[in-house]
mmCIF file with all atom_site columns, C-alpha atoms in Angstrom:
data_model
loop_
_atom_site.group_PDB
_atom_site.id
_atom_site.type_symbol
_atom_site.label_atom_id
_atom_site.label_alt_id
_atom_site.label_comp_id
_atom_site.label_asym_id
_atom_site.label_entity_id
_atom_site.label_seq_id
_atom_site.pdbx_PDB_ins_code
_atom_site.Cartn_x
_atom_site.Cartn_y
_atom_site.Cartn_z
_atom_site.occupancy
_atom_site.B_iso_or_equiv
_atom_site.pdbx_formal_charge
_atom_site.auth_seq_id
_atom_site.auth_comp_id
_atom_site.auth_asym_id
_atom_site.auth_atom_id
_atom_site.pdbx_PDB_model_num
ATOM 1   C CA . ALA Y 1 1   ? 17.074  0.773  -8.368  1.00 0.00 ? 1   ALA Y CA 1
ATOM 2   C CA . GLN Y 1 2   ? 17.873  3.398  -5.738  1.00 0.00 ? 2   GLN Y CA 1
ATOM 3   C CA . SER Y 1 3   ? 16.518  2.371  -2.044  1.00 0.00 ? 3   SER Y CA 1
ATOM 4   C CA . VAL Y 1 4   ? 16.618  3.901  1.523   1.00 0.00 ? 4   VAL Y CA 1
ATOM 5   C CA . THR Y 1 5   ? 16.454  1.936  4.555   1.00 0.00 ? 5   THR Y CA 1
ATOM 6   C CA . GLN Y 1 6   ? 15.636  3.524  7.824   1.00 0.00 ? 6   GLN Y CA 1
ATOM 7   C CA . PRO Y 1 7   ? 16.289  0.952  10.286  1.00 0.00 ? 7   PRO Y CA 1
ATOM 8   C CA . ASP Y 1 8   ? 14.663  2.664  13.399  1.00 0.00 ? 8   ASP Y CA 1
ATOM 9   C CA . ILE Y 1 9   ? 10.967  2.417  13.119  1.00 0.00 ? 9   ILE Y CA 1
ATOM 10  C CA . HIS Y 1 10  ? 10.716  4.447  16.709  1.00 0.00 ? 10  HIS Y CA 1
ATOM 11  C CA . ILE Y 1 11  ? 13.208  6.276  18.685  1.00 0.00 ? 11  ILE Y CA 1
ATOM 12  C CA . THR Y 1 12  ? 12.570  7.884  22.232  1.00 0.00 ? 12  THR Y CA 1
ATOM 13  C CA . VAL Y 1 13  ? 14.844  10.443 23.315  1.00 0.00 ? 13  VAL Y CA 1
ATOM 14  C CA . SER Y 1 14  ? 14.955  12.658 26.694  1.00 0.00 ? 14  SER Y CA 1
ATOM 15  C CA . GLU Y 1 15  ? 14.621  16.349 26.183  1.00 0.00 ? 15  GLU Y CA 1
ATOM 16  C CA . GLY Y 1 16  ? 18.248  17.806 25.976  1.00 0.00 ? 16  GLY Y CA 1
ATOM 17  C CA . ALA Y 1 17  ? 19.668  14.643 24.921  1.00 0.00 ? 17  ALA Y CA 1
ATOM 18  C CA . SER Y 1 18  ? 21.454  14.188 21.623  1.00 0.00 ? 18  SER Y CA 1
ATOM 19  C CA . LEU Y 1 19  ? 20.049  12.364 18.707  1.00 0.00 ? 19  LEU Y CA 1
ATOM 20  C CA . GLU Y 1 20  ? 21.173  10.389 15.827  1.00 0.00 ? 20  GLU Y CA 1
ATOM 21  C CA . LEU Y 1 21  ? 18.816  8.847  13.300  1.00 0.00 ? 21  LEU Y CA 1
ATOM 22  C CA . ARG Y 1 22  ? 20.397  6.458  10.833  1.00 0.00 ? 22  ARG Y CA 1
ATOM 23  C CA . CYS Y 1 23  ? 19.706  6.239  7.001   1.00 0.00 ? 23  CYS Y CA 1
ATOM 24  C CA . ASN Y 1 24  ? 21.425  3.918  4.696   1.00 0.00 ? 24  ASN Y CA 1
ATOM 25  C CA . TYR Y 1 25  ? 20.982  4.278  0.962   1.00 0.00 ? 25  TYR Y CA 1
ATOM 26  C CA . SER Y 1 26  ? 21.575  2.168  -2.113  1.00 0.00 ? 26  SER Y CA 1
ATOM 27  C CA . TYR Y 1 27  ? 22.262  3.651  -5.343  1.00 0.00 ? 27  TYR Y CA 1
ATOM 28  C CA . GLY Y 1 28  ? 25.447  3.168  -7.698  1.00 0.00 ? 28  GLY Y CA 1
ATOM 29  C CA . ALA Y 1 29  ? 26.364  6.847  -8.567  1.00 0.00 ? 29  ALA Y CA 1
ATOM 30  C CA . THR Y 1 30  ? 26.732  9.690  -6.100  1.00 0.00 ? 30  THR Y CA 1
ATOM 31  C CA . PRO Y 1 31  ? 23.286  10.274 -4.769  1.00 0.00 ? 31  PRO Y CA 1
ATOM 32  C CA . TYR Y 1 32  ? 21.622  13.447 -3.680  1.00 0.00 ? 32  TYR Y CA 1
ATOM 33  C CA . LEU Y 1 33  ? 20.249  12.960 -0.060  1.00 0.00 ? 33  LEU Y CA 1
ATOM 34  C CA . PHE Y 1 34  ? 17.527  14.755 1.693   1.00 0.00 ? 34  PHE Y CA 1
ATOM 35  C CA . TRP Y 1 35  ? 16.211  14.775 5.329   1.00 0.00 ? 35  TRP Y CA 1
ATOM 36  C CA . TYR Y 1 36  ? 12.515  15.576 5.787   1.00 0.00 ? 36  TYR Y CA 1
ATOM 37  C CA . VAL Y 1 37  ? 10.355  16.094 8.743   1.00 0.00 ? 37  VAL Y CA 1
ATOM 38  C CA . GLN Y 1 38  ? 6.548   15.502 9.072   1.00 0.00 ? 38  GLN Y CA 1
ATOM 39  C CA . SER Y 1 39  ? 4.759   16.791 12.093  1.00 0.00 ? 39  SER Y CA 1
ATOM 40  C CA . PRO Y 1 40  ? 1.344   15.143 12.678  1.00 0.00 ? 40  PRO Y CA 1
ATOM 41  C CA . GLY Y 1 41  ? -1.108  16.499 9.980   1.00 0.00 ? 41  GLY Y CA 1
ATOM 42  C CA . GLN Y 1 42  ? 1.317   18.328 8.197   1.00 0.00 ? 42  GLN Y CA 1
ATOM 43  C CA . GLY Y 1 43  ? 3.181   18.151 4.995   1.00 0.00 ? 43  GLY Y CA 1
ATOM 44  C CA . LEU Y 1 44  ? 6.799   17.329 4.526   1.00 0.00 ? 44  LEU Y CA 1
ATOM 45  C CA . GLN Y 1 45  ? 9.262   19.832 5.645   1.00 0.00 ? 45  GLN Y CA 1
ATOM 46  C CA . LEU Y 1 46  ? 13.289  19.964 4.129   1.00 0.00 ? 46  LEU Y CA 1
ATOM 47  C CA . LEU Y 1 47  ? 15.601  20.122 6.838   1.00 0.00 ? 47  LEU Y CA 1
ATOM 48  C CA . LEU Y 1 48  ? 18.885  19.500 4.981   1.00 0.00 ? 48  LEU Y CA 1
ATOM 49  C CA . LYS Y 1 49  ? 20.223  18.219 1.536   1.00 0.00 ? 49  LYS Y CA 1
ATOM 50  C CA . TYR Y 1 50  ? 23.410  16.722 0.375   1.00 0.00 ? 50  TYR Y CA 1
ATOM 51  C CA . PHE Y 1 51  ? 24.483  17.143 -3.172  1.00 0.00 ? 51  PHE Y CA 1
ATOM 52  C CA . SER Y 1 52  ? 28.236  17.460 -3.205  1.00 0.00 ? 52  SER Y CA 1
ATOM 53  C CA . GLY Y 1 53  ? 31.224  19.157 -1.603  1.00 0.00 ? 53  GLY Y CA 1
ATOM 54  C CA . ASP Y 1 54  ? 31.581  19.177 2.138   1.00 0.00 ? 54  ASP Y CA 1
ATOM 55  C CA . THR Y 1 55  ? 30.078  16.122 3.642   1.00 0.00 ? 55  THR Y CA 1
ATOM 56  C CA . LEU Y 1 56  ? 28.838  17.464 6.671   1.00 0.00 ? 56  LEU Y CA 1
ATOM 57  C CA . VAL Y 1 57  ? 25.809  19.526 6.105   1.00 0.00 ? 57  VAL Y CA 1
ATOM 58  C CA . GLN Y 1 58  ? 24.047  21.958 8.253   1.00 0.00 ? 58  GLN Y CA 1
ATOM 59  C CA . GLY Y 1 59  ? 19.956  22.336 8.207   1.00 0.00 ? 59  GLY Y CA 1
ATOM 60  C CA . ILE Y 1 60  ? 17.371  24.079 9.690   1.00 0.00 ? 60  ILE Y CA 1
ATOM 61  C CA . LYS Y 1 61  ? 16.348  23.595 13.621  1.00 0.00 ? 61  LYS Y CA 1
ATOM 62  C CA . GLY Y 1 62  ? 19.716  22.802 14.627  1.00 0.00 ? 62  GLY Y CA 1
ATOM 63  C CA . PHE Y 1 63  ? 20.073  19.406 12.571  1.00 0.00 ? 63  PHE Y CA 1
ATOM 64  C CA . GLU Y 1 64  ? 23.269  18.337 10.626  1.00 0.00 ? 64  GLU Y CA 1
ATOM 65  C CA . ALA Y 1 65  ? 23.691  15.284 8.724   1.00 0.00 ? 65  ALA Y CA 1
ATOM 66  C CA . GLU Y 1 66  ? 26.875  13.824 7.387   1.00 0.00 ? 66  GLU Y CA 1
ATOM 67  C CA . PHE Y 1 67  ? 27.426  11.738 4.041   1.00 0.00 ? 67  PHE Y CA 1
ATOM 68  C CA . LYS Y 1 68  ? 29.567  8.675  4.425   1.00 0.00 ? 68  LYS Y CA 1
ATOM 69  C CA . ARG Y 1 69  ? 30.256  6.958  0.945   1.00 0.00 ? 69  ARG Y CA 1
ATOM 70  C CA . SER Y 1 70  ? 32.251  4.133  2.563   1.00 0.00 ? 70  SER Y CA 1
ATOM 71  C CA . GLN Y 1 71  ? 29.249  3.208  4.523   1.00 0.00 ? 71  GLN Y CA 1
ATOM 72  C CA . SER Y 1 72  ? 26.365  4.498  2.439   1.00 0.00 ? 72  SER Y CA 1
ATOM 73  C CA . SER Y 1 73  ? 24.913  6.449  4.846   1.00 0.00 ? 73  SER Y CA 1
ATOM 74  C CA . PHE Y 1 74  ? 23.306  9.800  5.835   1.00 0.00 ? 74  PHE Y CA 1
ATOM 75  C CA . ASN Y 1 75  ? 22.800  9.883  9.210   1.00 0.00 ? 75  ASN Y CA 1
ATOM 76  C CA . LEU Y 1 76  ? 21.049  12.817 10.997  1.00 0.00 ? 76  LEU Y CA 1
ATOM 77  C CA . ARG Y 1 77  ? 22.049  14.532 14.367  1.00 0.00 ? 77  ARG Y CA 1
ATOM 78  C CA . LYS Y 1 78  ? 21.074  17.242 16.710  1.00 0.00 ? 78  LYS Y CA 1
ATOM 79  C CA . PRO Y 1 79  ? 23.472  17.856 19.938  1.00 0.00 ? 79  PRO Y CA 1
ATOM 80  C CA . SER Y 1 80  ? 20.189  18.425 22.143  1.00 0.00 ? 80  SER Y CA 1
ATOM 81  C CA . VAL Y 1 81  ? 16.681  17.746 21.112  1.00 0.00 ? 81  VAL Y CA 1
ATOM 82  C CA . HIS Y 1 82  ? 13.579  19.958 22.000  1.00 0.00 ? 82  HIS Y CA 1
ATOM 83  C CA . TRP Y 1 83  ? 10.032  18.729 22.667  1.00 0.00 ? 83  TRP Y CA 1
ATOM 84  C CA . SER Y 1 84  ? 9.126   20.417 19.540  1.00 0.00 ? 84  SER Y CA 1
ATOM 85  C CA . ASP Y 1 85  ? 11.578  17.980 17.258  1.00 0.00 ? 85  ASP Y CA 1
ATOM 86  C CA . ALA Y 1 86  ? 8.982   15.135 18.159  1.00 0.00 ? 86  ALA Y CA 1
ATOM 87  C CA . ALA Y 1 87  ? 7.781   13.998 14.608  1.00 0.00 ? 87  ALA Y CA 1
ATOM 88  C CA . GLU Y 1 88  ? 8.427   11.629 11.852  1.00 0.00 ? 88  GLU Y CA 1
ATOM 89  C CA . TYR Y 1 89  ? 11.748  11.924 10.197  1.00 0.00 ? 89  TYR Y CA 1
ATOM 90  C CA . PHE Y 1 90  ? 12.200  10.668 6.143   1.00 0.00 ? 90  PHE Y CA 1
ATOM 91  C CA . CYS Y 1 91  ? 15.630  10.529 4.507   1.00 0.00 ? 91  CYS Y CA 1
ATOM 92  C CA . ALA Y 1 92  ? 15.111  10.325 0.965   1.00 0.00 ? 92  ALA Y CA 1
ATOM 93  C CA . VAL Y 1 93  ? 17.522  10.124 -2.145  1.00 0.00 ? 93  VAL Y CA 1
ATOM 94  C CA . GLY Y 1 94  ? 17.515  11.126 -5.647  1.00 0.00 ? 94  GLY Y CA 1
ATOM 95  C CA . ASN Y 1 95  ? 19.921  11.476 -8.409  1.00 0.00 ? 95  ASN Y CA 1
ATOM 96  C CA . PHE Y 1 96  ? 20.613  13.754 -11.322 1.00 0.00 ? 96  PHE Y CA 1
ATOM 97  C CA . GLY Y 1 97  ? 18.461  12.890 -14.525 1.00 0.00 ? 97  GLY Y CA 1
ATOM 98  C CA . ASN Y 1 98  ? 15.875  10.930 -12.481 1.00 0.00 ? 98  ASN Y CA 1
ATOM 99  C CA . GLU Y 1 99  ? 12.865  12.791 -11.210 1.00 0.00 ? 99  GLU Y CA 1
ATOM 100 C CA . LYS Y 1 100 ? 11.812  11.063 -8.193  1.00 0.00 ? 100 LYS Y CA 1
ATOM 101 C CA . LEU Y 1 101 ? 12.501  10.892 -4.585  1.00 0.00 ? 101 LEU Y CA 1
ATOM 102 C CA . THR Y 1 102 ? 12.886  7.591  -3.191  1.00 0.00 ? 102 THR Y CA 1
ATOM 103 C CA . PHE Y 1 103 ? 11.987  7.707  0.725   1.00 0.00 ? 103 PHE Y CA 1
ATOM 104 C CA . GLY Y 1 104 ? 12.830  5.533  3.647   1.00 0.00 ? 104 GLY Y CA 1
ATOM 105 C CA . THR Y 1 105 ? 9.786   3.996  5.846   1.00 0.00 ? 105 THR Y CA 1
ATOM 106 C CA . GLY Y 1 106 ? 10.333  6.820  8.475   1.00 0.00 ? 106 GLY Y CA 1
ATOM 107 C CA . THR Y 1 107 ? 11.768  6.866  11.913  1.00 0.00 ? 107 THR Y CA 1
ATOM 108 C CA . ARG Y 1 108 ? 9.206   8.214  14.514  1.00 0.00 ? 108 ARG Y CA 1
ATOM 109 C CA . LEU Y 1 109 ? 10.826  10.436 17.512  1.00 0.00 ? 109 LEU Y CA 1
ATOM 110 C CA . THR Y 1 110 ? 9.268   10.629 20.639  1.00 0.00 ? 110 THR Y CA 1
ATOM 111 C CA . ILE Y 1 111 ? 10.758  13.083 23.163  1.00 0.00 ? 111 ILE Y CA 1
ATOM 112 C CA . ILE Y 1 112 ? 10.173  12.682 27.080  1.00 0.00 ? 112 ILE Y CA 1
ATOM 113 C CA . PRO Y 1 113 ? 10.686  15.161 29.706  1.00 0.00 ? 113 PRO Y CA 1
ATOM 114 C CA . GLU D 2 1   ? 8.125   31.886 3.117   1.00 0.00 ? 1   GLU D CA 1
ATOM 115 C CA . PRO D 2 2   ? 6.679   30.917 -0.174  1.00 0.00 ? 2   PRO D CA 1
ATOM 116 C CA . GLU D 2 3   ? 4.297   27.328 -0.007  1.00 0.00 ? 3   GLU D CA 1
ATOM 117 C CA . VAL D 2 4   ? 2.941   24.986 -1.990  1.00 0.00 ? 4   VAL D CA 1
ATOM 118 C CA . THR D 2 5   ? -1.168  25.125 -1.193  1.00 0.00 ? 5   THR D CA 1
ATOM 119 C CA . GLN D 2 6   ? -3.344  22.133 -1.352  1.00 0.00 ? 6   GLN D CA 1
ATOM 120 C CA . THR D 2 7   ? -6.957  21.901 -1.293  1.00 0.00 ? 7   THR D CA 1
ATOM 121 C CA . PRO D 2 8   ? -8.932  20.171 -0.011  1.00 0.00 ? 8   PRO D CA 1
ATOM 122 C CA . SER D 2 9   ? -7.363  19.211 3.185   1.00 0.00 ? 9   SER D CA 1
ATOM 123 C CA . HIS D 2 10  ? -9.718  16.031 3.359   1.00 0.00 ? 10  HIS D CA 1
ATOM 124 C CA . GLN D 2 11  ? -11.829 14.693 0.842   1.00 0.00 ? 11  GLN D CA 1
ATOM 125 C CA . VAL D 2 12  ? -14.137 11.695 1.426   1.00 0.00 ? 12  VAL D CA 1
ATOM 126 C CA . THR D 2 13  ? -15.559 9.902  -2.027  1.00 0.00 ? 13  THR D CA 1
ATOM 127 C CA . GLN D 2 14  ? -17.452 6.777  -2.780  1.00 0.00 ? 14  GLN D CA 1
ATOM 128 C CA . MET D 2 15  ? -15.746 4.168  -4.413  1.00 0.00 ? 15  MET D CA 1
ATOM 129 C CA . GLY D 2 16  ? -16.027 4.741  -8.429  1.00 0.00 ? 16  GLY D CA 1
ATOM 130 C CA . GLN D 2 17  ? -16.401 8.334  -8.045  1.00 0.00 ? 17  GLN D CA 1
ATOM 131 C CA . GLU D 2 18  ? -13.650 10.725 -9.670  1.00 0.00 ? 18  GLU D CA 1
ATOM 132 C CA . VAL D 2 19  ? -11.791 13.312 -7.537  1.00 0.00 ? 19  VAL D CA 1
ATOM 133 C CA . ILE D 2 20  ? -9.508  16.145 -8.377  1.00 0.00 ? 20  ILE D CA 1
ATOM 134 C CA . LEU D 2 21  ? -7.090  17.067 -6.080  1.00 0.00 ? 21  LEU D CA 1
ATOM 135 C CA . ARG D 2 22  ? -5.740  20.372 -6.438  1.00 0.00 ? 22  ARG D CA 1
ATOM 136 C CA . CYS D 2 23  ? -2.580  22.146 -6.071  1.00 0.00 ? 23  CYS D CA 1
ATOM 137 C CA . VAL D 2 24  ? -0.918  25.625 -6.406  1.00 0.00 ? 24  VAL D CA 1
ATOM 138 C CA . PRO D 2 25  ? 2.885   25.356 -6.760  1.00 0.00 ? 25  PRO D CA 1
ATOM 139 C CA . ILE D 2 26  ? 5.305   28.258 -5.741  1.00 0.00 ? 26  ILE D CA 1
ATOM 140 C CA . SER D 2 27  ? 5.058   30.754 -8.610  1.00 0.00 ? 27  SER D CA 1
ATOM 141 C CA . ASN D 2 28  ? 8.499   30.546 -9.924  1.00 0.00 ? 28  ASN D CA 1
ATOM 142 C CA . HIS D 2 29  ? 8.980   26.710 -9.762  1.00 0.00 ? 29  HIS D CA 1
ATOM 143 C CA . LEU D 2 30  ? 9.209   24.601 -12.980 1.00 0.00 ? 30  LEU D CA 1
ATOM 144 C CA . TYR D 2 31  ? 9.088   21.168 -11.898 1.00 0.00 ? 31  TYR D CA 1
ATOM 145 C CA . PHE D 2 32  ? 5.932   19.592 -10.370 1.00 0.00 ? 32  PHE D CA 1
ATOM 146 C CA . TYR D 2 33  ? 5.300   16.052 -8.380  1.00 0.00 ? 33  TYR D CA 1
ATOM 147 C CA . TRP D 2 34  ? 2.593   14.015 -6.941  1.00 0.00 ? 34  TRP D CA 1
ATOM 148 C CA . TYR D 2 35  ? 3.601   11.745 -4.050  1.00 0.00 ? 35  TYR D CA 1
ATOM 149 C CA . ARG D 2 36  ? 1.232   9.485  -1.809  1.00 0.00 ? 36  ARG D CA 1
ATOM 150 C CA . GLN D 2 37  ? 1.338   8.155  1.693   1.00 0.00 ? 37  GLN D CA 1
ATOM 151 C CA . ILE D 2 38  ? -0.882  5.407  2.521   1.00 0.00 ? 38  ILE D CA 1
ATOM 152 C CA . LEU D 2 39  ? -1.523  5.318  6.297   1.00 0.00 ? 39  LEU D CA 1
ATOM 153 C CA . GLY D 2 40  ? 1.470   3.731  8.092   1.00 0.00 ? 40  GLY D CA 1
ATOM 154 C CA . GLN D 2 41  ? 3.632   3.360  5.149   1.00 0.00 ? 41  GLN D CA 1
ATOM 155 C CA . LYS D 2 42  ? 6.288   5.132  3.177   1.00 0.00 ? 42  LYS D CA 1
ATOM 156 C CA . VAL D 2 43  ? 5.919   7.944  0.818   1.00 0.00 ? 43  VAL D CA 1
ATOM 157 C CA . GLU D 2 44  ? 5.744   6.976  -2.743  1.00 0.00 ? 44  GLU D CA 1
ATOM 158 C CA . PHE D 2 45  ? 6.710   8.909  -5.970  1.00 0.00 ? 45  PHE D CA 1
ATOM 159 C CA . LEU D 2 46  ? 3.514   8.905  -8.370  1.00 0.00 ? 46  LEU D CA 1
ATOM 160 C CA . VAL D 2 47  ? 4.446   11.441 -11.268 1.00 0.00 ? 47  VAL D CA 1
ATOM 161 C CA . SER D 2 48  ? 6.629   14.405 -12.395 1.00 0.00 ? 48  SER D CA 1
ATOM 162 C CA . PHE D 2 49  ? 5.846   17.252 -14.267 1.00 0.00 ? 49  PHE D CA 1
ATOM 163 C CA . TYR D 2 50  ? 7.732   19.524 -16.329 1.00 0.00 ? 50  TYR D CA 1
ATOM 164 C CA . ASN D 2 51  ? 7.022   21.734 -19.581 1.00 0.00 ? 51  ASN D CA 1
ATOM 165 C CA . ASN D 2 52  ? 3.598   20.682 -19.794 1.00 0.00 ? 52  ASN D CA 1
ATOM 166 C CA . GLU D 2 53  ? 4.069   16.985 -19.729 1.00 0.00 ? 53  GLU D CA 1
ATOM 167 C CA . ILE D 2 54  ? 4.523   14.055 -17.634 1.00 0.00 ? 54  ILE D CA 1
ATOM 168 C CA . SER D 2 55  ? 8.348   13.440 -17.402 1.00 0.00 ? 55  SER D CA 1
ATOM 169 C CA . GLU D 2 56  ? 8.543   10.553 -15.295 1.00 0.00 ? 56  GLU D CA 1
ATOM 170 C CA . LYS D 2 57  ? 5.861   8.194  -13.538 1.00 0.00 ? 57  LYS D CA 1
ATOM 171 C CA . SER D 2 58  ? 5.567   5.201  -11.518 1.00 0.00 ? 58  SER D CA 1
ATOM 172 C CA . GLU D 2 59  ? 4.181   2.066  -11.695 1.00 0.00 ? 59  GLU D CA 1
ATOM 173 C CA . ILE D 2 60  ? 1.184   3.383  -9.291  1.00 0.00 ? 60  ILE D CA 1
ATOM 174 C CA . PHE D 2 61  ? 0.075   5.973  -11.679 1.00 0.00 ? 61  PHE D CA 1
ATOM 175 C CA . ASP D 2 62  ? -1.845  3.853  -14.116 1.00 0.00 ? 62  ASP D CA 1
ATOM 176 C CA . ASP D 2 63  ? -4.641  4.905  -16.452 1.00 0.00 ? 63  ASP D CA 1
ATOM 177 C CA . GLN D 2 64  ? -6.840  5.642  -13.750 1.00 0.00 ? 64  GLN D CA 1
ATOM 178 C CA . PHE D 2 65  ? -4.829  8.899  -12.878 1.00 0.00 ? 65  PHE D CA 1
ATOM 179 C CA . SER D 2 66  ? -3.849  11.857 -14.688 1.00 0.00 ? 66  SER D CA 1
ATOM 180 C CA . VAL D 2 67  ? -2.236  15.166 -13.988 1.00 0.00 ? 67  VAL D CA 1
ATOM 181 C CA . GLU D 2 68  ? -2.938  18.815 -15.613 1.00 0.00 ? 68  GLU D CA 1
ATOM 182 C CA . ARG D 2 69  ? -1.737  22.316 -15.222 1.00 0.00 ? 69  ARG D CA 1
ATOM 183 C CA . PRO D 2 70  ? -4.953  23.749 -16.403 1.00 0.00 ? 70  PRO D CA 1
ATOM 184 C CA . ASP D 2 71  ? -3.694  27.418 -16.182 1.00 0.00 ? 71  ASP D CA 1
ATOM 185 C CA . GLY D 2 72  ? -0.312  28.979 -15.113 1.00 0.00 ? 72  GLY D CA 1
ATOM 186 C CA . SER D 2 73  ? -0.862  28.524 -11.269 1.00 0.00 ? 73  SER D CA 1
ATOM 187 C CA . ASN D 2 74  ? -2.959  25.280 -10.728 1.00 0.00 ? 74  ASN D CA 1
ATOM 188 C CA . PHE D 2 75  ? -1.583  21.770 -10.966 1.00 0.00 ? 75  PHE D CA 1
ATOM 189 C CA . THR D 2 76  ? -4.113  19.107 -10.381 1.00 0.00 ? 76  THR D CA 1
ATOM 190 C CA . LEU D 2 77  ? -4.457  15.060 -9.899  1.00 0.00 ? 77  LEU D CA 1
ATOM 191 C CA . LYS D 2 78  ? -7.342  13.539 -11.093 1.00 0.00 ? 78  LYS D CA 1
ATOM 192 C CA . ILE D 2 79  ? -8.176  9.810  -9.995  1.00 0.00 ? 79  ILE D CA 1
ATOM 193 C CA . ARG D 2 80  ? -11.110 8.657  -12.413 1.00 0.00 ? 80  ARG D CA 1
ATOM 194 C CA . SER D 2 81  ? -12.685 5.777  -10.708 1.00 0.00 ? 81  SER D CA 1
ATOM 195 C CA . THR D 2 82  ? -11.711 5.731  -7.290  1.00 0.00 ? 82  THR D CA 1
ATOM 196 C CA . LYS D 2 83  ? -10.867 2.464  -5.369  1.00 0.00 ? 83  LYS D CA 1
ATOM 197 C CA . LEU D 2 84  ? -10.632 1.860  -1.753  1.00 0.00 ? 84  LEU D CA 1
ATOM 198 C CA . GLU D 2 85  ? -7.033  1.336  -2.031  1.00 0.00 ? 85  GLU D CA 1
ATOM 199 C CA . ASP D 2 86  ? -6.559  5.079  -3.165  1.00 0.00 ? 86  ASP D CA 1
ATOM 200 C CA . SER D 2 87  ? -7.040  6.053  0.273   1.00 0.00 ? 87  SER D CA 1
ATOM 201 C CA . ALA D 2 88  ? -3.928  7.903  1.341   1.00 0.00 ? 88  ALA D CA 1
ATOM 202 C CA . MET D 2 89  ? -2.395  11.361 1.871   1.00 0.00 ? 89  MET D CA 1
ATOM 203 C CA . TYR D 2 90  ? -1.488  12.763 -1.534  1.00 0.00 ? 90  TYR D CA 1
ATOM 204 C CA . PHE D 2 91  ? 1.431   15.179 -1.495  1.00 0.00 ? 91  PHE D CA 1
ATOM 205 C CA . CYS D 2 92  ? 1.943   17.852 -4.178  1.00 0.00 ? 92  CYS D CA 1
ATOM 206 C CA . ALA D 2 93  ? 5.346   19.180 -4.542  1.00 0.00 ? 93  ALA D CA 1
ATOM 207 C CA . SER D 2 94  ? 7.436   21.696 -6.568  1.00 0.00 ? 94  SER D CA 1
ATOM 208 C CA . SER D 2 95  ? 10.784  22.769 -7.346  1.00 0.00 ? 95  SER D CA 1
ATOM 209 C CA . GLU D 2 96  ? 12.859  25.503 -9.151  1.00 0.00 ? 96  GLU D CA 1
ATOM 210 C CA . ASN D 2 97  ? 15.442  22.946 -10.035 1.00 0.00 ? 97  ASN D CA 1
ATOM 211 C CA . ARG D 2 98  ? 15.752  19.390 -8.935  1.00 0.00 ? 98  ARG D CA 1
ATOM 212 C CA . GLU D 2 99  ? 18.826  20.071 -6.994  1.00 0.00 ? 99  GLU D CA 1
ATOM 213 C CA . ASP D 2 100 ? 17.546  22.375 -4.577  1.00 0.00 ? 100 ASP D CA 1
ATOM 214 C CA . GLY D 2 101 ? 14.812  19.672 -3.366  1.00 0.00 ? 101 GLY D CA 1
ATOM 215 C CA . TYR D 2 102 ? 11.322  19.760 -3.206  1.00 0.00 ? 102 TYR D CA 1
ATOM 216 C CA . THR D 2 103 ? 8.705   21.876 -1.352  1.00 0.00 ? 103 THR D CA 1
ATOM 217 C CA . PHE D 2 104 ? 5.915   19.937 -0.346  1.00 0.00 ? 104 PHE D CA 1
ATOM 218 C CA . GLY D 2 105 ? 2.513   21.076 0.428   1.00 0.00 ? 105 GLY D CA 1
ATOM 219 C CA . SER D 2 106 ? 0.636   20.228 3.596   1.00 0.00 ? 106 SER D CA 1
ATOM 220 C CA . GLY D 2 107 ? -1.350  17.160 1.623   1.00 0.00 ? 107 GLY D CA 1
ATOM 221 C CA . THR D 2 108 ? -4.870  16.114 0.923   1.00 0.00 ? 108 THR D CA 1
ATOM 222 C CA . ARG D 2 109 ? -6.117  13.298 2.841   1.00 0.00 ? 109 ARG D CA 1
ATOM 223 C CA . LEU D 2 110 ? -8.409  11.095 0.596   1.00 0.00 ? 110 LEU D CA 1
ATOM 224 C CA . THR D 2 111 ? -10.754 8.656  2.241   1.00 0.00 ? 111 THR D CA 1
ATOM 225 C CA . VAL D 2 112 ? -12.733 6.408  -0.368  1.00 0.00 ? 112 VAL D CA 1
ATOM 226 C CA . VAL D 2 113 ? -15.573 4.654  1.102   1.00 0.00 ? 113 VAL D CA 1
#
């Protein structure tokens, strides 16, 4: 069965600092990988996705993520965070032929001035 | 940008009552989903729907739950006899094809009292 681990429950970063949110997945074949962001009281917004090809993917809002098969990881990065990036971030995994996405438990990002 | 619309945003119901959560997916999308997020927990898959039938469902989606696409635009989730543990945020999502990832609605917060 597929699974996703986000080891960091809560991360605090200063505005302007770089960010890396960790995501590890478990799945036998090549997965589809996603990062979603959820602001308080809002739905889930897709930041970026990986299916195949270039292992470094660019998303919206200046985010990027790198798929590393050897480490079963898909970490999310941003070189310089803004106060508006404060939110909950979810990594998710899916696969061709299986309808559902499996989500991680999320990482809450707090930005300090 | 097209969006998935969910109504109501918040619903309070008494235990044992039936509730219907409504969703209007993006018009050209073919795949429809319901997920839920119990407060403080991860987002969980409930059911997927394609070509007017359920294509996959989780163990959470028992006989108390049903989905329907009553017309060309709405997609509903019915809970026949609500329990306290059904209290959660329910997200509807749709996709044109699975590889594009899903567009999520902003959710309906269901509170069972």
